[in-house]
mmCIF file of C-alpha atoms in Angstrom:
data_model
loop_
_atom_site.group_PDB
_atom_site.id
_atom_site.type_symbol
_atom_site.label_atom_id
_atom_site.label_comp_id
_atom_site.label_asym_id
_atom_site.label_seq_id
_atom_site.Cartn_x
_atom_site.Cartn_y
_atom_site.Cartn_z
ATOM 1 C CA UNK A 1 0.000 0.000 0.000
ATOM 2 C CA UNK A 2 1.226 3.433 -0.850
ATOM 3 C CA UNK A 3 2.186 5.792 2.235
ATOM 4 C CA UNK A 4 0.608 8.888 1.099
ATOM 5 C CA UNK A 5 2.366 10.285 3.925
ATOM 6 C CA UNK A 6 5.924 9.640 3.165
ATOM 7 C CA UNK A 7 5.499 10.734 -0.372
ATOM 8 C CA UNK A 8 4.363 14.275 1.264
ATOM 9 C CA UNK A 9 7.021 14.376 3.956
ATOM 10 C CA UNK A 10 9.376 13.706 0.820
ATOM 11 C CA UNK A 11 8.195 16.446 -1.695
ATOM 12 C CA UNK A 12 7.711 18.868 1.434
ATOM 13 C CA UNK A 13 11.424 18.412 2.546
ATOM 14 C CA UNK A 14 12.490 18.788 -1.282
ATOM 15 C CA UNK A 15 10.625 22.023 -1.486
ATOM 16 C CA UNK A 16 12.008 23.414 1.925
ATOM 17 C CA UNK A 17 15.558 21.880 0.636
ATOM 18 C CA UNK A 18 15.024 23.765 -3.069
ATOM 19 C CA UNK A 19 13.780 27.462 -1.364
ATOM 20 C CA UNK A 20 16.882 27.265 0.686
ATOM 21 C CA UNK A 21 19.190 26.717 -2.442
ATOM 22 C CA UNK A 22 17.371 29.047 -4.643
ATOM 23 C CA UNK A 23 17.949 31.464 -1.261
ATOM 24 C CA UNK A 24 21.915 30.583 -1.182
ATOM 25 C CA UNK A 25 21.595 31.501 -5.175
ATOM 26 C CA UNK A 26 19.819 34.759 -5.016
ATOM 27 C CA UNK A 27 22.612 35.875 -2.335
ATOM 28 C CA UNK A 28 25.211 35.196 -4.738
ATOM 29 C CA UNK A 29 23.344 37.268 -7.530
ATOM 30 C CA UNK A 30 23.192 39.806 -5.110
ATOM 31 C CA UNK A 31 26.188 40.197 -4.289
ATOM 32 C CA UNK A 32 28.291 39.035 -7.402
ATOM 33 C CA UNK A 33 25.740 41.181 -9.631
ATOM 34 C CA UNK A 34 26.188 38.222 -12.368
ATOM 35 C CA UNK A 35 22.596 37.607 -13.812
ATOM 36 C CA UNK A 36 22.876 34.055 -14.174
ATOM 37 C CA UNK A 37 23.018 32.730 -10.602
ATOM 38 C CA UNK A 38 19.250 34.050 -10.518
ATOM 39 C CA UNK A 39 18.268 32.756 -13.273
ATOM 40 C CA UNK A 40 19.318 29.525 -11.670
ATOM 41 C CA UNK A 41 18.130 30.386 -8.386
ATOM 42 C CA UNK A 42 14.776 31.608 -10.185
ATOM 43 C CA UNK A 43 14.238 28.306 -11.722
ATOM 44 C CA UNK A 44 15.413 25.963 -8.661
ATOM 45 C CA UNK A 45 12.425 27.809 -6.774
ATOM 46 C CA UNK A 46 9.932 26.933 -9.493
ATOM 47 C CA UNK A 47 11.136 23.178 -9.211
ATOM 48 C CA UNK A 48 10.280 23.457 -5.465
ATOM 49 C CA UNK A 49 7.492 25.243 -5.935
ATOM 50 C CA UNK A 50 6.200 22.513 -8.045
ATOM 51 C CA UNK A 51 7.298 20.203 -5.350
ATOM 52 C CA UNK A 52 5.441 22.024 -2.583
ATOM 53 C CA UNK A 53 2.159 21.892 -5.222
ATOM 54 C CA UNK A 54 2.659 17.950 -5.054
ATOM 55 C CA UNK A 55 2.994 17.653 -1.409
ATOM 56 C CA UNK A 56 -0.194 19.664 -0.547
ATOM 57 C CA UNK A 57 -2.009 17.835 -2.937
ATOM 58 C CA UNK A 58 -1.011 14.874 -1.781
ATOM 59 C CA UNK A 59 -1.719 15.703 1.873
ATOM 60 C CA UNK A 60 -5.059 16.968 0.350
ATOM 61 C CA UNK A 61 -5.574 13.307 -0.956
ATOM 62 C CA UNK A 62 -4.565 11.728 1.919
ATOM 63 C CA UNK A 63 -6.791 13.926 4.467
ATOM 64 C CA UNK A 64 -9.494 13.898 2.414
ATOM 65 C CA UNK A 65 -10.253 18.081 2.846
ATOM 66 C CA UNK A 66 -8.077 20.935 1.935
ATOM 67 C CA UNK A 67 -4.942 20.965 3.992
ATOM 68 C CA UNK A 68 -5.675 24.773 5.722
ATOM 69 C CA UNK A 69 -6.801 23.832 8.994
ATOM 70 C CA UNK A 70 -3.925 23.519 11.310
ATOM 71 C CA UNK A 71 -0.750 25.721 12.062
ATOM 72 C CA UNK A 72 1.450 23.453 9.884
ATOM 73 C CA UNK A 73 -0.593 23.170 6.893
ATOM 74 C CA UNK A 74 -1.437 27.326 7.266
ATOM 75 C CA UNK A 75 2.169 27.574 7.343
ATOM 76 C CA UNK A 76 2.770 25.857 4.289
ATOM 77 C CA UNK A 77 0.329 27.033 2.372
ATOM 78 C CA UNK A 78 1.687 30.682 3.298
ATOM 79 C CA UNK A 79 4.911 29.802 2.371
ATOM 80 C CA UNK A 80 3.366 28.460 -1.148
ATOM 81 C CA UNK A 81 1.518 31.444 -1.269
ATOM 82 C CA UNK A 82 4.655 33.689 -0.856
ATOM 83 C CA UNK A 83 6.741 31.312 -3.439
ATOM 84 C CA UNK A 84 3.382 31.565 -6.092
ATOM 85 C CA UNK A 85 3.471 35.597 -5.537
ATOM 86 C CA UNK A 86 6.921 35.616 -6.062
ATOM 87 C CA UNK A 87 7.425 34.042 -8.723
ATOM 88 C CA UNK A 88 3.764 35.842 -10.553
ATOM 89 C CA UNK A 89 5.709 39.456 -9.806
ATOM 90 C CA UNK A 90 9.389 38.101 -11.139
ATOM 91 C CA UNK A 91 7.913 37.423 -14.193
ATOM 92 C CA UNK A 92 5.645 40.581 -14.649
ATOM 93 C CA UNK A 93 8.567 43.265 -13.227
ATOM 94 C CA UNK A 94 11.831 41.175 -14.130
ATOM 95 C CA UNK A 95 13.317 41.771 -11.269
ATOM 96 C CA UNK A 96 15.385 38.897 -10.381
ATOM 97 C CA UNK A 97 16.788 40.592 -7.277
ATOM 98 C CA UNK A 98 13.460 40.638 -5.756
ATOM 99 C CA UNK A 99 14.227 37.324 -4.947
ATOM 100 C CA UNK A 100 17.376 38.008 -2.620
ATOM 101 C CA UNK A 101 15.314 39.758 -0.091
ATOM 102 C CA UNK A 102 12.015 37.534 -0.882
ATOM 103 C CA UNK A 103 13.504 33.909 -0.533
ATOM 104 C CA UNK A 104 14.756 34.307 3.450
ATOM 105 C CA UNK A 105 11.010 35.347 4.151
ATOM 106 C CA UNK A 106 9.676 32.478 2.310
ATOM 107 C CA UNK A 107 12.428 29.805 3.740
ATOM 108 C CA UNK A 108 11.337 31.323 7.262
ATOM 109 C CA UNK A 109 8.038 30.245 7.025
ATOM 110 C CA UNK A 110 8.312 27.160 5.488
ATOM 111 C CA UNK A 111 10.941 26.323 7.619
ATOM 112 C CA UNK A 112 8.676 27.388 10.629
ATOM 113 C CA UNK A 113 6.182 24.637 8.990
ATOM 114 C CA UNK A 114 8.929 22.177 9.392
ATOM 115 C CA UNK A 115 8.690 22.205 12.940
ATOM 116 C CA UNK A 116 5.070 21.683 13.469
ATOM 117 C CA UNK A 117 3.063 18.793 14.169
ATOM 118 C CA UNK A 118 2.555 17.162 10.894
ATOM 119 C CA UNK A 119 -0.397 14.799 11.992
ATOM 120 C CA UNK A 120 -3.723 14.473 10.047
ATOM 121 C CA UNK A 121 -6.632 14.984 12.187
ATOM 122 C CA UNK A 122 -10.167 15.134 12.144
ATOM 123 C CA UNK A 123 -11.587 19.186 11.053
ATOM 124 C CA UNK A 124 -12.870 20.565 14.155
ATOM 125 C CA UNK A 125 -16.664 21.537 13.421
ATOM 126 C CA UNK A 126 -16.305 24.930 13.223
ATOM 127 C CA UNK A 127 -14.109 24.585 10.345
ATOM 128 C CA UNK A 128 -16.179 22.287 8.419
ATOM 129 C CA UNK A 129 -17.922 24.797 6.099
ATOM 130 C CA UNK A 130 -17.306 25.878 2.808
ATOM 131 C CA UNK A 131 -15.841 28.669 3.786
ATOM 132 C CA UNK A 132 -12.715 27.374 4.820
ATOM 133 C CA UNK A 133 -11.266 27.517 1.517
ATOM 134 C CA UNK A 134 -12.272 30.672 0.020
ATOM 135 C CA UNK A 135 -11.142 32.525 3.460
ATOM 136 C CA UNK A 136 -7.859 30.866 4.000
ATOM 137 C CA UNK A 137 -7.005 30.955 0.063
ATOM 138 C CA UNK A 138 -7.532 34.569 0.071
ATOM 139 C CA UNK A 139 -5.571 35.324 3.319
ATOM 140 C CA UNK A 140 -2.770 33.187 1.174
ATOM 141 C CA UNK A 141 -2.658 35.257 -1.651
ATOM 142 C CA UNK A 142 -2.631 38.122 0.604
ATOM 143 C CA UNK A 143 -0.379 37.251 2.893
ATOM 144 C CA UNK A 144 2.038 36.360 -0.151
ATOM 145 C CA UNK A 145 1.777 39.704 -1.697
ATOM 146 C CA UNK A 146 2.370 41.923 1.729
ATOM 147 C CA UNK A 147 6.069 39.377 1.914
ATOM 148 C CA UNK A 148 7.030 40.585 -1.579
ATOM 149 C CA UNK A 149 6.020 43.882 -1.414
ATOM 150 C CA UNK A 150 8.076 43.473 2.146
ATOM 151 C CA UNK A 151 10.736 42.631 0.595
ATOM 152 C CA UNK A 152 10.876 45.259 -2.137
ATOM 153 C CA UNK A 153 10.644 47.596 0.640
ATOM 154 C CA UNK A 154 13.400 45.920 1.557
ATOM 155 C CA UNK A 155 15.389 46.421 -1.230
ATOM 156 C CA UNK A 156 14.611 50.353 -1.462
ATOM 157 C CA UNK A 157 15.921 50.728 2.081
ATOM 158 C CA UNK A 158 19.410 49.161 1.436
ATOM 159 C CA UNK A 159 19.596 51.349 -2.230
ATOM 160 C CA UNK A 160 18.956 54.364 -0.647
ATOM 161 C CA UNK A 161 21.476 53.553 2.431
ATOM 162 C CA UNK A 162 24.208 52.588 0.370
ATOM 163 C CA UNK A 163 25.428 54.878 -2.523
ATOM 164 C CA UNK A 164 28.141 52.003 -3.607
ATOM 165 C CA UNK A 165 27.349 51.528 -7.780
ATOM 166 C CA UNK A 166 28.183 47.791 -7.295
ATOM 167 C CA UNK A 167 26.275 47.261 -4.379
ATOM 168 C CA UNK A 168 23.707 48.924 -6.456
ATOM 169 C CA UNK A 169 23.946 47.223 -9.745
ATOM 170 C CA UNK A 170 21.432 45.380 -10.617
ATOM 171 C CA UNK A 171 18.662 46.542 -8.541
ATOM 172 C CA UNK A 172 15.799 48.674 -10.323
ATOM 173 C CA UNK A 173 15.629 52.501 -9.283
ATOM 174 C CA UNK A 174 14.347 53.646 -6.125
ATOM 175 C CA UNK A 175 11.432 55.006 -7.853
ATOM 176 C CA UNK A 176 10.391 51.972 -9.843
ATOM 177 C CA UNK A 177 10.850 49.872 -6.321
ATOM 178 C CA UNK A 178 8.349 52.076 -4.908
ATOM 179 C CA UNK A 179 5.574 51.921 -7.492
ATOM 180 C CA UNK A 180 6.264 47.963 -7.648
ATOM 181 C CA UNK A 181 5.821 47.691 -3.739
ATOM 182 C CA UNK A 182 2.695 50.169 -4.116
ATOM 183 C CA UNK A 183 0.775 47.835 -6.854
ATOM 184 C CA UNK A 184 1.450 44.625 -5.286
ATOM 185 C CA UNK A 185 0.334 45.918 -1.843
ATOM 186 C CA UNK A 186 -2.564 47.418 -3.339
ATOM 187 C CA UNK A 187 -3.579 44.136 -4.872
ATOM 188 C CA UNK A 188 -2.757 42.651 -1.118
ATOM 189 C CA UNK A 189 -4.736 45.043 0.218
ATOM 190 C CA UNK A 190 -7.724 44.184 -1.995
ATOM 191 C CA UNK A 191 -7.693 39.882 -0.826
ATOM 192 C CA UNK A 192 -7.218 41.012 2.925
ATOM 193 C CA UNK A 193 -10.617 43.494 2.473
ATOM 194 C CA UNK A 194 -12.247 40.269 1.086
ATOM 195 C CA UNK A 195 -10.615 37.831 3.980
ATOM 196 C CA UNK A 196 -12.118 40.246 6.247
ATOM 197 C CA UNK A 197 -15.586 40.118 4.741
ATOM 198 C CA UNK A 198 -15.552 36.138 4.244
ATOM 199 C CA UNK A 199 -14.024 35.484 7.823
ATOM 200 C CA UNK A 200 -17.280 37.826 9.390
ATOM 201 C CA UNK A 201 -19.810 35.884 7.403
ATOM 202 C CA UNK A 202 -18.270 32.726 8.124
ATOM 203 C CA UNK A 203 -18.327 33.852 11.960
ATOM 204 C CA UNK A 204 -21.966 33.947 11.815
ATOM 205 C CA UNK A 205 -22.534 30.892 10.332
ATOM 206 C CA UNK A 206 -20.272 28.950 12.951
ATOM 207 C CA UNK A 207 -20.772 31.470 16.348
ATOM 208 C CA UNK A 208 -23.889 33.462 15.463
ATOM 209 C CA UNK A 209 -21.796 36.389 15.279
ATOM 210 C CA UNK A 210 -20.151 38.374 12.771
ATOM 211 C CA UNK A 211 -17.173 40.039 14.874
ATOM 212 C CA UNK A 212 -16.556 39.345 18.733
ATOM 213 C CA UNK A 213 -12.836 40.647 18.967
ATOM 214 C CA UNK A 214 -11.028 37.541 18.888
ATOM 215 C CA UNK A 215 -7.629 38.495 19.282
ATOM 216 C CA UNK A 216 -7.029 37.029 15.562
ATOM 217 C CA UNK A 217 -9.690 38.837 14.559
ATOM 218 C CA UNK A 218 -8.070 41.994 15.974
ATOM 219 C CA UNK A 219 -4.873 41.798 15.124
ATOM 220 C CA UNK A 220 -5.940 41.196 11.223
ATOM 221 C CA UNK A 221 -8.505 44.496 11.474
ATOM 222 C CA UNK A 222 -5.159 45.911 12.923
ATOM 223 C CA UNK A 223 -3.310 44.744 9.868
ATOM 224 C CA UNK A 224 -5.807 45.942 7.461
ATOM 225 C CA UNK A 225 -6.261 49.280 9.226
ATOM 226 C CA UNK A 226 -2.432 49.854 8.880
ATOM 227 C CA UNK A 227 -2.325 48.828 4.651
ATOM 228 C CA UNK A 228 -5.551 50.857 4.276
ATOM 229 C CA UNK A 229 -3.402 53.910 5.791
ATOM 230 C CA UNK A 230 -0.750 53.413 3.656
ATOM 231 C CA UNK A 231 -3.000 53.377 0.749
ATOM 232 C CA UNK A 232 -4.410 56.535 1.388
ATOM 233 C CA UNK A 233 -1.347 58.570 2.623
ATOM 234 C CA UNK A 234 0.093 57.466 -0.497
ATOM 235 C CA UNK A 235 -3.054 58.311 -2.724
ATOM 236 C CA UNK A 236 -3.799 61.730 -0.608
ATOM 237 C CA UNK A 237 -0.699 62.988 1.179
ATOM 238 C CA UNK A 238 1.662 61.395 -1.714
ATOM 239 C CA UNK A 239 3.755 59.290 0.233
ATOM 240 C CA UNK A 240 6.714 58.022 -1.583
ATOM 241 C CA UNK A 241 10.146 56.691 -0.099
ATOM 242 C CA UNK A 242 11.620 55.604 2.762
ATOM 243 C CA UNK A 243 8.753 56.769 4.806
ATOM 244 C CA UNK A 244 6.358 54.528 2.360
ATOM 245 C CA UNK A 245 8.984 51.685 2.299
ATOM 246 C CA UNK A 246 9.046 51.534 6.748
ATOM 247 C CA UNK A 247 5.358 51.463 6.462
ATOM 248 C CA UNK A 248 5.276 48.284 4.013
ATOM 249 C CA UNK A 249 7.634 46.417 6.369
ATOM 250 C CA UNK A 250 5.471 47.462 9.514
ATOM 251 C CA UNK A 251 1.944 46.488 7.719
ATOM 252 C CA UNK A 252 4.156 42.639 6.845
ATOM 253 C CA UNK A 253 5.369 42.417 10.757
ATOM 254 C CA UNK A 254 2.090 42.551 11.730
ATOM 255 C CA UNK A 255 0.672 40.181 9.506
ATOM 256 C CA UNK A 256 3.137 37.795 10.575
ATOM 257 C CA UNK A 257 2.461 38.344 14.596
ATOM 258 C CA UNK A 258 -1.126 38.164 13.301
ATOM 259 C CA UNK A 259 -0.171 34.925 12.108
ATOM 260 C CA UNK A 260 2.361 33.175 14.553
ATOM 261 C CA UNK A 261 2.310 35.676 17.430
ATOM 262 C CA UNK A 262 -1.448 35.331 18.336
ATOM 263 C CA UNK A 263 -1.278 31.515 17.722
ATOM 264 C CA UNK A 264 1.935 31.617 20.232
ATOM 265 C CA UNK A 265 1.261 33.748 22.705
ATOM 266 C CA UNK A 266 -2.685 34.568 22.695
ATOM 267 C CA UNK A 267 -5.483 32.500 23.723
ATOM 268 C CA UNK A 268 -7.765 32.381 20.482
ATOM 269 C CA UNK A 269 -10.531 30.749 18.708
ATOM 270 C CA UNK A 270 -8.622 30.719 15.908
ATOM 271 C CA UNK A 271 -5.313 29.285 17.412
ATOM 272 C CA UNK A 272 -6.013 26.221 15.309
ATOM 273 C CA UNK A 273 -5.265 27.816 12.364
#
């Protein structure tokens, strides 16, 4: 008889083991500035991307639901997410350095995954409802786009602290950095306003209640309250820069304490997940 889970413990360890070689790869780009080793690294992360696609549909087989209902399979589904955002923006923005500051993010949390309790159990009733998968796959996509966008930020920072050309060669200018980080938060910013609106009417269904100020619950209105500031300082005030860049890598800190640290450290209905 096949082990289902063996084959998914195998093409999960081969992802985390490709994301930290494509990592090791996009260091090298950045700091030998020769285009190839991210090309290389660029296409050792699709291979574990594809990997990562196998294992989670192989644990999806094997549990017989969608693998987003524990803190392992969240985790590795926001590390997939991450690696599918990544690699989406790469190819629209060519920016192959992108993935210097992008990959150590991504290996984090996947490497975080890594350490939890792999185990298949039963879905507790609350999360057996439709819902499950059209909340959790937008907080994903999301969550994926605030780490790139983080990393961008990221990226600005460093060019405008260092005025070295080499250190500088090869990343975009510190204007087209900013508009990159802008649109992919924006389009963040529009799959947290539906997680939001998805999680409230899948409250109801499960509590009778749309909002009771879970502290997960909190801590993501927190998160969305900070992007939606950013949005409009940048569309009102016109905030550009460094000051723009901070606020990017704030908004992601808080998604990932909205994430981990409330699961951690706060009593929750939604420490399951």
């Amino acid at each position: 008889m096949i082990n289902l889970l063996n084959i998914e413990n195998l093409l999960f360890y081969l992802a985390l083991f490709g994301y930290l070689i494509a990592m090791f790869l996009f260091i090298i780009l950045f700091v030998n500035k020769t285009e190839k080793w991210g090309i290389i690294g660029k296409n050792i992360m699709m291979v574990a991307f594809i990997s990562h696609t196998l294992a989670i549909i192989v644990r999806t087989i094997n549990a017989g639901r969608l693998p987003l209902s524990n803190q392992y399979e969240f985790a590795s589904a926001f590390a997939w997410g991450i690696a599918l955002c990544y690699l989406i923006f790469e190819k629209k923005y060519k920016l192959l350095a992108m993935g210097t500051f992008v990959s150590p993010i991504l290996f984090l949390i996947i490497g975080y995954a890594a350490m939890r309790d792999k185990t298949i159990r039963p879905l507790m009733p609350a999360l057996d409802s439709k819902w499950l998968a059209i909340h959790v796959t937008l907080a994903i996509l999301s969550y994926g786009a605030f780490a790139v966008a983080a990393g961008i930020s990221a990226m600005y920072l460093l060019r405008d602290k260092f005025s070295d050309n080499a250190f500088n060669k090869g990343i975009a200018e510190k204007e087209k950095l900013d508009e990159i980080a802008y649109r992919i938060i924006a389009f963040g910013f529009i799959f947290l306003s539906m997680v939001m609106i998805t999680g409230a009417i899948w409250a109801e269904s499960a509590w009778g209640r749309y909002w009771a100020w879970d502290p997960k619950e909190t801590w993501s209105f927190i998160t969305w309250i900070i992007y939606a500031i950013y949005l409009h300082l940048r569309r009102s005030r016109g905030w550009q820069g460094k000051r723009a860049a901070i606020f990017a890598i704030v908004g992601f800190i808080c998604v990932v304490f909205t994430y981990i640290g409330v699961n951690t450290f706060i009593p929750s209905l939604h420490s399951y997940a």
